[in-house]
Short mmCIF file of C-alpha atoms and ligand atoms in Angstrom, two decimals:
data_model
loop_
_atom_site.label_atom_id
_atom_site.label_comp_id
_atom_site.label_asym_id
_atom_site.label_seq_id
_atom_site.Cartn_x
_atom_site.Cartn_y
_atom_site.Cartn_z
CA MET Y 1 141.86 88.52 -91.04
CA THR Y 2 138.52 88.27 -92.14
CA SER Y 3 136.61 91.74 -92.66
CA ILE Y 4 134.83 93.04 -89.55
CA ARG Y 5 131.45 94.64 -90.08
CA THR Y 6 130.59 96.82 -87.07
CA ARG Y 7 127.86 99.30 -85.98
CA PHE Y 8 127.36 102.03 -83.98
CA ALA Y 9 123.36 101.88 -83.39
CA PRO Y 10 122.49 105.10 -81.12
CA SER Y 11 118.81 106.11 -80.36
CA PRO Y 12 118.26 109.51 -81.23
CA THR Y 13 117.40 110.77 -77.78
CA GLY Y 14 119.73 113.91 -77.47
CA PHE Y 15 123.55 114.62 -77.24
CA MET Y 16 126.25 112.04 -77.36
CA HIS Y 17 128.19 111.57 -73.95
CA VAL Y 18 131.54 110.07 -73.51
CA GLY Y 19 130.24 106.55 -72.83
CA GLY Y 20 128.61 106.66 -76.36
CA VAL Y 21 131.17 107.92 -78.27
CA ARG Y 22 133.42 105.47 -76.22
CA THR Y 23 131.30 102.55 -77.91
CA ALA Y 24 131.43 104.08 -81.12
CA LEU Y 25 135.34 104.35 -81.12
CA PHE Y 26 136.02 100.68 -80.17
CA ALA Y 27 133.91 99.51 -82.75
CA TRP Y 28 135.24 101.78 -85.26
CA LEU Y 29 138.66 100.59 -84.59
CA ILE Y 30 137.94 96.95 -84.62
CA ALA Y 31 136.32 97.87 -88.52
CA ARG Y 32 139.21 99.98 -89.20
CA GLN Y 33 141.85 97.21 -88.55
CA SER Y 34 140.43 94.74 -90.26
CA GLU Y 35 139.64 97.00 -93.32
CA GLY Y 36 135.90 96.25 -92.70
CA VAL Y 37 133.25 98.63 -92.37
CA PHE Y 38 131.55 100.58 -89.49
CA ILE Y 39 128.06 101.49 -89.81
CA LEU Y 40 125.91 104.20 -88.22
CA ARG Y 41 122.67 103.22 -87.97
CA ILE Y 42 119.93 105.18 -86.24
CA GLU Y 43 117.46 103.33 -83.82
CA ASP Y 44 114.62 105.78 -83.78
CA THR Y 45 111.73 103.14 -82.78
CA ASP Y 46 110.88 105.16 -79.45
CA LYS Y 47 109.00 107.94 -81.33
CA ILE Y 48 108.46 109.33 -77.38
CA ARG Y 49 112.06 109.63 -76.69
CA GLU Y 50 112.99 111.14 -79.77
CA VAL Y 51 114.78 114.60 -79.35
CA LYS Y 52 114.95 116.64 -82.76
CA GLY Y 53 118.55 117.16 -84.30
CA SER Y 54 119.88 114.31 -82.40
CA ILE Y 55 121.06 112.94 -85.75
CA ALA Y 56 122.77 115.82 -86.84
CA GLN Y 57 124.13 116.10 -83.38
CA ILE Y 58 125.53 112.48 -83.74
CA GLU Y 59 127.14 112.68 -86.86
CA ASN Y 60 128.40 115.99 -85.80
CA SER Y 61 130.21 114.18 -82.60
CA LEU Y 62 131.56 111.39 -84.95
CA ASP Y 63 132.78 113.80 -87.61
CA TRP Y 64 134.64 115.99 -84.98
CA LEU Y 65 136.29 112.86 -83.54
CA GLY Y 66 137.34 111.45 -87.20
CA ILE Y 67 135.12 108.28 -86.80
CA THR Y 68 134.37 107.96 -90.01
CA TRP Y 69 131.25 105.43 -91.09
CA GLY Y 70 131.12 103.66 -94.27
CA GLU Y 71 127.26 103.21 -94.46
CA GLY Y 72 124.61 104.87 -92.83
CA VAL Y 73 121.57 107.43 -92.95
CA THR Y 74 122.87 110.30 -94.64
CA VAL Y 75 125.99 108.33 -97.01
CA GLY Y 76 123.39 105.51 -97.53
CA GLY Y 77 125.05 101.86 -98.37
CA PRO Y 78 123.90 98.26 -99.53
CA HIS Y 79 121.53 97.84 -96.68
CA ALA Y 80 119.93 100.84 -96.70
CA PRO Y 81 117.66 102.34 -95.10
CA TYR Y 82 119.69 102.81 -91.99
CA LEU Y 83 117.02 104.35 -90.25
CA GLN Y 84 115.04 102.09 -88.43
CA SER Y 85 111.55 103.63 -88.41
CA GLN Y 86 111.91 103.31 -92.37
CA ARG Y 87 112.54 99.57 -92.13
CA LEU Y 88 109.22 98.74 -90.53
CA ASP Y 89 108.03 96.41 -93.45
CA ILE Y 90 111.15 94.38 -92.81
CA TYR Y 91 110.46 93.81 -88.99
CA LYS Y 92 107.02 93.06 -89.79
CA ALA Y 93 107.75 90.40 -92.46
CA TRP Y 94 110.21 88.85 -89.87
CA ALA Y 95 107.79 88.63 -87.41
CA GLN Y 96 105.41 87.33 -89.65
CA LYS Y 97 108.21 84.42 -89.92
CA LEU Y 98 108.14 83.80 -86.14
CA VAL Y 99 104.22 83.93 -86.47
CA ASP Y 100 103.97 81.00 -89.24
CA ALA Y 101 106.66 78.66 -87.28
CA GLY Y 102 104.73 79.04 -84.14
CA ARG Y 103 107.14 81.39 -82.48
CA ALA Y 104 105.27 84.38 -81.93
CA TYR Y 105 102.00 85.25 -80.68
CA ALA Y 106 99.36 88.37 -80.25
CA ASP Y 107 99.14 89.35 -76.90
CA PRO Y 108 95.47 89.29 -75.69
CA TYR Y 109 95.77 91.07 -72.30
CA THR Y 110 94.54 94.48 -71.51
CA GLN Y 111 96.64 96.68 -69.27
CA THR Y 112 94.66 95.90 -66.02
CA GLU Y 113 95.01 92.03 -66.76
CA LEU Y 114 98.86 92.35 -67.22
CA GLU Y 115 98.99 94.33 -63.85
CA ASP Y 116 96.76 91.59 -62.11
CA PHE Y 117 99.27 88.99 -63.07
CA ARG Y 118 101.92 91.09 -61.89
CA ASP Y 119 100.15 91.65 -58.58
CA GLN Y 120 99.69 87.82 -58.42
CA ALA Y 121 103.48 87.21 -58.57
CA LYS Y 122 104.62 89.83 -56.12
CA ALA Y 123 101.94 88.51 -53.56
CA ALA Y 124 102.95 84.92 -53.95
CA LYS Y 125 106.59 86.34 -54.02
CA ARG Y 126 107.63 84.97 -57.37
CA PRO Y 127 109.36 87.02 -59.90
CA PHE Y 128 106.71 88.13 -62.74
CA LEU Y 129 106.94 86.12 -65.98
CA TYR Y 130 104.90 86.64 -68.80
CA ARG Y 131 105.28 83.19 -70.12
CA ASP Y 132 103.42 81.86 -67.02
CA HIS Y 133 100.59 83.24 -68.68
CA ARG Y 134 100.73 82.42 -72.21
CA PRO Y 135 97.30 81.85 -73.65
CA GLU Y 136 95.91 78.62 -74.95
CA GLN Y 137 94.39 80.31 -78.00
CA PRO Y 138 95.99 83.67 -78.59
CA PRO Y 139 94.31 85.88 -81.17
CA THR Y 140 95.19 85.99 -84.82
CA TRP Y 141 97.95 88.92 -84.96
CA ASN Y 142 96.14 91.75 -87.06
CA GLY Y 143 99.14 94.30 -86.21
CA SER Y 144 97.33 96.20 -83.52
CA GLN Y 145 97.77 93.88 -80.59
CA PRO Y 146 101.48 93.51 -79.25
CA LEU Y 147 103.23 90.52 -80.98
CA ARG Y 148 105.28 88.50 -78.30
CA PHE Y 149 107.62 85.96 -78.61
CA ARG Y 150 107.09 82.54 -77.83
CA SER Y 151 110.54 81.66 -75.95
CA ASP Y 152 112.21 78.78 -75.15
CA PRO Y 153 113.57 78.97 -71.71
CA LYS Y 154 116.61 77.17 -70.92
CA ASN Y 155 120.25 77.74 -69.58
CA TYR Y 156 122.89 79.44 -71.70
CA VAL Y 157 126.88 79.88 -71.77
CA TRP Y 158 128.21 81.93 -73.62
CA LYS Y 159 131.51 83.84 -74.65
CA ASP Y 160 131.44 87.73 -74.40
CA ALA Y 161 134.71 89.06 -76.07
CA VAL Y 162 135.37 91.31 -73.09
CA MET Y 163 133.75 89.81 -70.09
CA GLY Y 164 134.78 86.36 -71.03
CA GLU Y 165 132.61 83.20 -70.38
CA LEU Y 166 128.82 84.56 -69.30
CA SER Y 167 125.72 82.04 -68.11
CA SER Y 168 122.26 82.41 -67.50
CA GLY Y 169 119.41 80.23 -66.41
CA PRO Y 170 115.63 79.74 -67.74
CA GLU Y 171 114.38 82.75 -65.74
CA ALA Y 172 116.14 85.21 -67.74
CA ILE Y 173 113.94 84.12 -70.66
CA ASP Y 174 110.78 85.57 -71.33
CA ASP Y 175 107.94 85.93 -73.55
CA PHE Y 176 109.17 89.40 -74.57
CA ILE Y 177 107.45 91.99 -77.02
CA LEU Y 178 108.51 91.88 -80.41
CA ILE Y 179 106.17 94.47 -81.93
CA LYS Y 180 104.32 97.00 -79.91
CA GLY Y 181 100.77 97.52 -80.49
CA ASP Y 182 101.43 100.93 -82.53
CA GLY Y 183 103.38 98.77 -85.12
CA PHE Y 184 106.86 99.73 -84.23
CA PRO Y 185 109.27 96.96 -83.18
CA THR Y 186 111.24 96.80 -79.81
CA TYR Y 187 114.72 97.16 -79.57
CA ASN Y 188 115.20 93.23 -78.46
CA PHE Y 189 113.50 92.48 -82.01
CA CYS Y 190 114.83 94.74 -84.57
CA HIS Y 191 118.36 95.12 -83.56
CA ILE Y 192 118.76 91.32 -84.12
CA VAL Y 193 117.31 91.60 -87.60
CA ASP Y 194 119.26 94.61 -88.77
CA ASP Y 195 122.40 93.51 -87.27
CA ALA Y 196 121.76 90.36 -89.18
CA LEU Y 197 120.73 91.74 -92.65
CA MET Y 198 123.87 94.19 -92.33
CA GLY Y 199 125.98 91.62 -91.79
CA ILE Y 200 126.97 92.80 -88.31
CA THR Y 201 130.13 90.53 -87.41
CA HIS Y 202 130.76 92.12 -83.98
CA VAL Y 203 128.07 93.71 -81.81
CA LEU Y 204 130.17 96.04 -79.12
CA ARG Y 205 127.56 97.76 -76.83
CA SER Y 206 127.38 98.98 -73.07
CA GLN Y 207 126.95 96.74 -70.03
CA GLU Y 208 123.48 97.49 -69.49
CA PHE Y 209 122.59 95.13 -72.04
CA ILE Y 210 124.05 92.02 -70.36
CA SER Y 211 121.03 91.00 -68.60
CA SER Y 212 118.97 90.98 -71.83
CA THR Y 213 121.54 88.70 -73.66
CA PRO Y 214 119.99 85.44 -72.99
CA LYS Y 215 116.82 86.62 -74.80
CA PHE Y 216 118.87 87.56 -77.32
CA LEU Y 217 120.43 84.07 -77.71
CA ASN Y 218 117.09 82.87 -77.65
CA LEU Y 219 115.73 84.80 -80.56
CA TYR Y 220 118.75 84.09 -82.72
CA GLU Y 221 118.13 80.72 -82.36
CA ALA Y 222 114.34 80.75 -83.03
CA LEU Y 223 115.18 82.99 -85.94
CA LYS Y 224 118.13 80.42 -87.27
CA ILE Y 225 121.06 83.46 -87.37
CA GLN Y 226 124.25 82.75 -86.16
CA ALA Y 227 124.87 85.38 -83.31
CA PRO Y 228 127.82 87.91 -83.91
CA VAL Y 229 130.65 88.10 -81.58
CA LEU Y 230 129.32 90.07 -78.46
CA ALA Y 231 131.13 92.63 -76.49
CA THR Y 232 129.88 93.92 -73.74
CA LEU Y 233 131.63 97.46 -72.59
CA PRO Y 234 131.90 98.13 -69.04
CA TYR Y 235 130.24 101.61 -67.95
CA VAL Y 236 131.95 104.34 -67.52
CA MET Y 237 132.08 105.85 -63.69
CA ALA Y 238 132.76 109.16 -62.18
CA ILE Y 239 136.17 109.75 -60.94
CA ASP Y 240 135.08 108.36 -57.26
CA GLY Y 241 134.03 104.97 -58.82
CA LYS Y 242 130.91 104.53 -57.22
CA LYS Y 243 128.46 106.02 -59.52
CA LYS Y 244 127.71 105.93 -63.05
CA LEU Y 245 128.97 108.91 -65.01
CA GLY Y 246 126.76 112.18 -64.29
CA LYS Y 247 126.53 115.36 -65.99
CA ARG Y 248 128.45 117.00 -62.95
CA ASP Y 249 131.18 114.63 -63.21
CA GLY Y 250 131.64 115.59 -66.95
CA ALA Y 251 128.95 113.65 -68.90
CA LYS Y 252 128.17 116.35 -70.97
CA ASP Y 253 127.68 116.62 -74.96
CA ILE Y 254 131.38 115.72 -76.47
CA LEU Y 255 130.86 118.70 -78.79
CA GLU Y 256 131.23 120.74 -75.71
CA TYR Y 257 134.81 119.74 -75.29
CA SER Y 258 135.34 121.14 -78.82
CA LYS Y 259 134.01 124.36 -78.02
CA GLU Y 260 136.16 124.45 -74.84
CA GLY Y 261 139.41 124.14 -76.63
CA TYR Y 262 140.09 120.09 -76.63
CA LEU Y 263 141.51 118.52 -79.69
CA PRO Y 264 139.85 115.84 -81.06
CA GLU Y 265 142.88 113.83 -81.13
CA ALA Y 266 143.24 114.27 -77.37
CA MET Y 267 139.55 113.23 -76.97
CA MET Y 268 140.21 110.07 -78.98
CA ASN Y 269 143.34 109.22 -76.95
CA PHE Y 270 141.38 109.83 -73.81
CA LEU Y 271 138.24 107.79 -75.06
CA ALA Y 272 140.55 104.55 -75.96
CA THR Y 273 142.41 104.47 -72.85
CA LEU Y 274 139.02 104.67 -70.88
CA GLY Y 275 139.08 100.91 -69.98
CA TRP Y 276 141.85 100.06 -72.49
CA ASN Y 277 145.43 99.57 -72.48
CA ASP Y 278 148.18 98.22 -74.70
CA GLY Y 279 149.79 96.72 -71.78
CA THR Y 280 152.74 98.84 -71.98
CA GLU Y 281 153.12 102.25 -70.28
CA GLN Y 282 152.35 104.30 -73.32
CA GLU Y 283 149.75 106.80 -72.62
CA ILE Y 284 149.70 108.98 -75.73
CA PHE Y 285 148.27 107.19 -78.97
CA SER Y 286 147.35 108.56 -82.23
CA GLY Y 287 144.13 107.22 -84.18
CA ASP Y 288 146.57 105.18 -86.48
CA GLU Y 289 148.53 103.99 -83.36
CA LEU Y 290 145.34 102.74 -81.90
CA ILE Y 291 144.01 101.48 -85.10
CA GLU Y 292 146.93 99.19 -85.00
CA LYS Y 293 147.11 98.54 -81.51
CA PHE Y 294 143.52 98.26 -79.94
CA SER Y 295 142.18 94.62 -79.08
CA LEU Y 296 138.84 94.09 -77.51
CA ASP Y 297 140.63 91.23 -75.20
CA ARG Y 298 142.80 94.11 -73.69
CA VAL Y 299 139.66 96.12 -72.64
CA GLN Y 300 138.81 95.64 -68.88
CA LYS Y 301 136.34 94.05 -67.44
CA SER Y 302 135.69 96.62 -64.43
CA PRO Y 303 134.10 99.84 -64.92
CA ALA Y 304 136.57 102.70 -66.38
CA ARG Y 305 136.75 105.90 -64.27
CA PHE Y 306 136.23 109.05 -65.69
CA ASP Y 307 139.13 111.31 -64.85
CA GLU Y 308 138.87 114.90 -66.44
CA GLN Y 309 142.26 115.85 -65.20
CA ARG Y 310 143.83 112.99 -67.23
CA LEU Y 311 141.78 114.32 -70.02
CA LEU Y 312 143.27 117.96 -69.75
CA TRP Y 313 146.72 116.54 -69.23
CA LEU Y 314 146.45 114.96 -72.55
CA ASN Y 315 144.68 117.44 -74.23
CA GLY Y 316 148.36 119.91 -73.25
CA GLN Y 317 150.06 116.82 -74.48
CA TRP Y 318 148.28 116.98 -78.03
CA ILE Y 319 148.60 120.91 -78.46
CA ARG Y 320 152.25 120.67 -77.68
CA ARG Y 321 152.91 118.13 -80.52
CA LEU Y 322 150.88 120.67 -83.45
CA GLU Y 323 152.94 122.24 -85.81
CA ILE Y 324 152.58 126.00 -85.10
CA GLU Y 325 150.78 126.59 -88.57
CA ASP Y 326 148.32 124.04 -87.44
CA LEU Y 327 148.02 125.32 -84.00
CA TYR Y 328 147.23 128.69 -85.37
CA GLU Y 329 144.09 127.22 -87.61
CA ARG Y 330 142.91 125.44 -84.85
CA ALA Y 331 143.18 128.57 -82.43
CA VAL Y 332 141.36 131.03 -84.61
CA ASP Y 333 138.25 131.25 -82.48
CA PHE Y 334 140.04 131.27 -79.23
CA TRP Y 335 141.90 134.64 -79.33
CA PRO Y 336 140.66 137.30 -76.76
CA GLU Y 337 139.05 140.30 -77.89
CA CYS Y 338 142.23 142.39 -77.94
CA ALA Y 339 143.90 140.22 -80.16
CA GLN Y 340 141.33 140.26 -83.05
CA GLN Y 341 143.41 143.16 -84.54
CA ALA Y 342 146.71 141.69 -84.30
CA SER Y 343 148.65 140.38 -87.53
CA LYS Y 344 148.87 136.53 -88.08
CA ASP Y 345 152.96 137.09 -87.33
CA ALA Y 346 152.38 138.70 -84.20
CA LYS Y 347 149.57 135.73 -83.23
CA THR Y 348 151.99 133.26 -84.39
CA GLN Y 349 154.90 134.42 -82.26
CA VAL Y 350 152.61 134.39 -79.03
CA LEU Y 351 151.30 131.04 -80.10
CA THR Y 352 154.93 130.12 -80.40
CA LEU Y 353 155.66 131.51 -76.69
CA VAL Y 354 152.65 130.10 -74.83
CA GLN Y 355 152.11 126.58 -76.86
CA ASP Y 356 153.90 124.54 -74.27
CA ARG Y 357 151.52 126.09 -71.72
CA LEU Y 358 148.35 125.61 -73.17
CA LYS Y 359 145.85 122.94 -71.57
CA THR Y 360 143.28 124.07 -73.70
CA LEU Y 361 143.14 126.40 -76.36
CA ALA Y 362 140.59 128.33 -74.28
CA ASP Y 363 143.46 128.93 -72.21
CA LEU Y 364 144.70 131.34 -74.73
CA ALA Y 365 142.68 134.08 -73.86
CA ILE Y 366 144.16 134.31 -70.34
CA LEU Y 367 147.56 133.46 -71.77
CA SER Y 368 147.63 135.72 -74.36
CA SER Y 369 145.70 139.32 -73.81
CA TYR Y 370 148.73 140.73 -72.20
CA PHE Y 371 150.49 140.54 -75.00
CA PHE Y 372 147.96 142.35 -77.15
CA GLU Y 373 146.53 145.16 -74.38
CA GLU Y 374 147.91 146.56 -71.25
CA PRO Y 375 146.99 144.67 -68.21
CA THR Y 376 145.56 146.37 -65.19
CA PRO Y 377 147.77 146.16 -61.94
CA ASN Y 378 146.06 144.00 -59.35
CA TRP Y 379 148.12 143.75 -56.57
CA ALA Y 380 146.06 141.23 -54.94
CA MET Y 381 147.53 138.75 -56.98
CA VAL Y 382 150.95 139.54 -55.05
CA ASP Y 383 149.18 138.95 -51.80
CA ASP Y 384 147.84 135.85 -52.41
CA ASN Y 385 151.15 134.58 -53.74
CA LYS Y 386 152.76 132.32 -51.02
CA GLN Y 387 156.26 133.43 -51.47
CA LEU Y 388 155.73 136.88 -52.54
CA SER Y 389 153.39 137.74 -49.73
CA LYS Y 390 155.86 137.13 -47.27
CA LEU Y 391 157.64 140.64 -48.50
CA SER Y 392 156.23 143.99 -47.88
CA ARG Y 393 155.02 146.40 -50.60
CA LYS Y 394 157.92 148.64 -49.88
CA GLU Y 395 160.21 145.71 -50.63
CA HIS Y 396 158.13 144.62 -53.94
CA VAL Y 397 158.41 148.03 -55.21
CA ASP Y 398 162.15 148.31 -54.74
CA LEU Y 399 162.53 144.88 -56.42
CA LEU Y 400 160.72 146.41 -59.43
CA ARG Y 401 162.64 149.50 -59.51
CA THR Y 402 165.90 147.63 -59.41
CA SER Y 403 164.54 145.43 -62.46
CA MET Y 404 163.28 148.66 -64.02
CA ASN Y 405 167.28 149.87 -63.79
CA GLU Y 406 168.99 146.65 -65.18
CA LEU Y 407 166.35 146.20 -68.04
CA SER Y 408 166.76 149.43 -69.11
CA SER Y 409 170.20 149.06 -71.07
CA GLY Y 410 171.49 146.19 -73.22
CA LYS Y 411 170.08 144.01 -75.72
CA PHE Y 412 166.55 142.66 -75.55
CA ASP Y 413 166.56 139.37 -77.49
CA SER Y 414 165.38 136.43 -75.21
CA GLU Y 415 168.79 135.31 -74.42
CA SER Y 416 170.40 138.69 -73.36
CA VAL Y 417 166.87 139.10 -71.05
CA GLN Y 418 167.97 135.93 -69.40
CA THR Y 419 171.39 137.29 -68.71
CA THR Y 420 169.73 140.10 -67.41
CA LEU Y 421 167.62 138.47 -65.41
CA ASN Y 422 170.21 135.99 -63.90
CA HIS Y 423 172.37 139.05 -62.76
CA LEU Y 424 169.49 140.69 -61.21
CA LEU Y 425 169.15 137.75 -58.84
CA GLU Y 426 172.96 138.12 -57.82
CA VAL Y 427 172.41 141.94 -57.25
CA THR Y 428 169.00 141.76 -55.00
CA GLY Y 429 169.90 138.11 -53.47
CA GLN Y 430 166.50 137.15 -54.19
CA LYS Y 431 165.07 133.44 -55.46
CA PRO Y 432 163.77 133.50 -58.77
CA ALA Y 433 160.69 131.92 -57.34
CA ILE Y 434 160.45 135.41 -55.93
CA LEU Y 435 162.16 138.04 -58.42
CA PHE Y 436 160.47 136.01 -61.41
CA SER Y 437 157.25 135.86 -60.31
CA LEU Y 438 156.94 139.48 -59.06
CA ILE Y 439 158.42 140.85 -62.51
CA ARG Y 440 155.95 138.07 -64.26
CA LEU Y 441 153.14 139.54 -62.41
CA GLY Y 442 154.47 143.26 -62.99
CA VAL Y 443 154.33 143.06 -66.79
CA SER Y 444 151.27 140.72 -67.34
CA TRP Y 445 149.30 140.80 -64.37
CA ALA Y 446 148.22 137.02 -65.17
CA PRO Y 447 148.01 133.83 -63.26
CA PHE Y 448 150.80 132.32 -65.60
CA SER Y 449 152.96 132.94 -68.86
CA PRO Y 450 155.57 131.62 -70.57
CA ALA Y 451 159.04 131.71 -69.45
CA LEU Y 452 159.98 135.28 -68.38
CA ASN Y 453 162.93 135.93 -70.29
CA ASP Y 454 160.56 134.66 -73.75
CA THR Y 455 157.92 136.85 -72.35
CA ILE Y 456 159.53 140.25 -71.47
CA SER Y 457 161.66 140.23 -74.58
CA ALA Y 458 158.63 139.33 -76.96
CA LEU Y 459 156.74 142.39 -75.13
CA GLY Y 460 159.92 144.75 -76.00
CA GLN Y 461 162.00 147.12 -74.06
CA HIS Y 462 159.46 150.15 -74.09
CA ALA Y 463 156.50 148.01 -73.00
CA THR Y 464 157.86 146.11 -70.34
CA LEU Y 465 159.34 149.40 -68.71
CA ASP Y 466 156.10 151.04 -69.16
CA ARG Y 467 154.17 148.36 -67.41
CA LEU Y 468 156.87 147.93 -64.44
CA GLN Y 469 156.56 151.71 -63.97
CA GLN Y 470 152.80 151.36 -63.94
CA SER Y 471 152.80 148.76 -61.77
CA ILE Y 472 155.20 150.97 -59.36
CA ASP Y 473 152.60 153.50 -59.81
CA ALA Y 474 149.55 151.31 -58.64
CA ALA Y 475 151.38 149.68 -55.60
N1 LIG I 1 119.77 102.21 -79.50
C1 LIG I 1 120.40 101.30 -78.56
C2 LIG I 1 121.35 102.38 -77.54
O1 LIG I 1 121.14 103.76 -77.87
C3 LIG I 1 121.47 100.57 -79.12
C4 LIG I 1 122.19 99.38 -78.20
C5 LIG I 1 123.29 98.76 -79.40
O2 LIG I 1 124.10 98.91 -79.46
O3 LIG I 1 122.87 97.67 -79.56
O4 LIG I 1 121.18 102.24 -76.60
#
């Protein structure tokens, strides 16, 4: 396999959301699998839209996911600089080549004149094309007028590595701006120059650029550059599949997920399988497996749906797979206040118990606080429970009393506790869904907890009896 060079080329206009990061991930994967290079280039030519701090935010997001780049703004590389605003001379020189070859010209029109052309086209029910108004004798380009491409409108048929064969007619091609009046190049122009100079072999980007591709093909020809492999990634849609992912559906800063207790492994797994699968039923993929198995021809052509429940499920799966020491390290910032003073051993014991139940590391607060501090009885939780609400308060209290009796003697390791609990089922004639739920609430007053025998064995006999008594007192 020849070495693939890909780039991720975000504009520094704010935080990174799932769609953008997925593009970066796919580009990184195909570079990694050919032992090629993944480049981070920052496209900061639209100074008005720029948001301060975005570059660090982009780098931190990729860092968190373990998407490493071999060349880029902070790491440098053979094609530096990787910040487009520092490459203006390069674009100017390439623009001049086009001027010299008669393929670019200075735009002589004022805004009002351009508006008039647009209005005329509208009145005539024709699509507006700038090239219909190409000036016969354009002025010499002095850098202060917009520079336009003298296009060569024609039909195109091209192959997109994801979308397959695509085609367009001459109407898709116009004399677009290469360099704006402020001296900054347009995206349409400078990304092509940079991709060529940086030796990019595969361009992966979102669906929004597909309608501009005929223009790009036309410019590649004018510049005598061989076009790289083009791969268009379908949009990421909201779960209903009807609209593009918006803030309310989870299109938030990817780093927010880190703060909410998601693991980067789970996020990478989730992003990779947003519109890609390996053709089997496999759902869990590590980064290494993805590098081995990912391929552009298995990226689906239709938009992917962003299913946050699936992300949550994957996160739980990844948490389960962690070694306990590793989980301990990652969970450091997620303990509830009441656990701050607890020893590492005590926390590790709790982690062992709750590991399988954590969907996010943030669940630790709810799932663990009752191990470190006495809960406040909240009988409303019993009344809200479908099964438990069938019994009267007196029956609840009687059941807890009987449980206290049985639990007050005998050994308290988790196996012995299980034996006692089984015996309690016989004595009371209750179903586990009733008896165990009641005891669970009676000792934890938490919505869920690990296996009951493990939970009360970890609490110890004294605390268990104490809490049951307090719950009875509060009934
Ligand atoms: N700067 C463009 C963006 O942020 C990059 C598109 C591309 O990858 O070529 O959307």
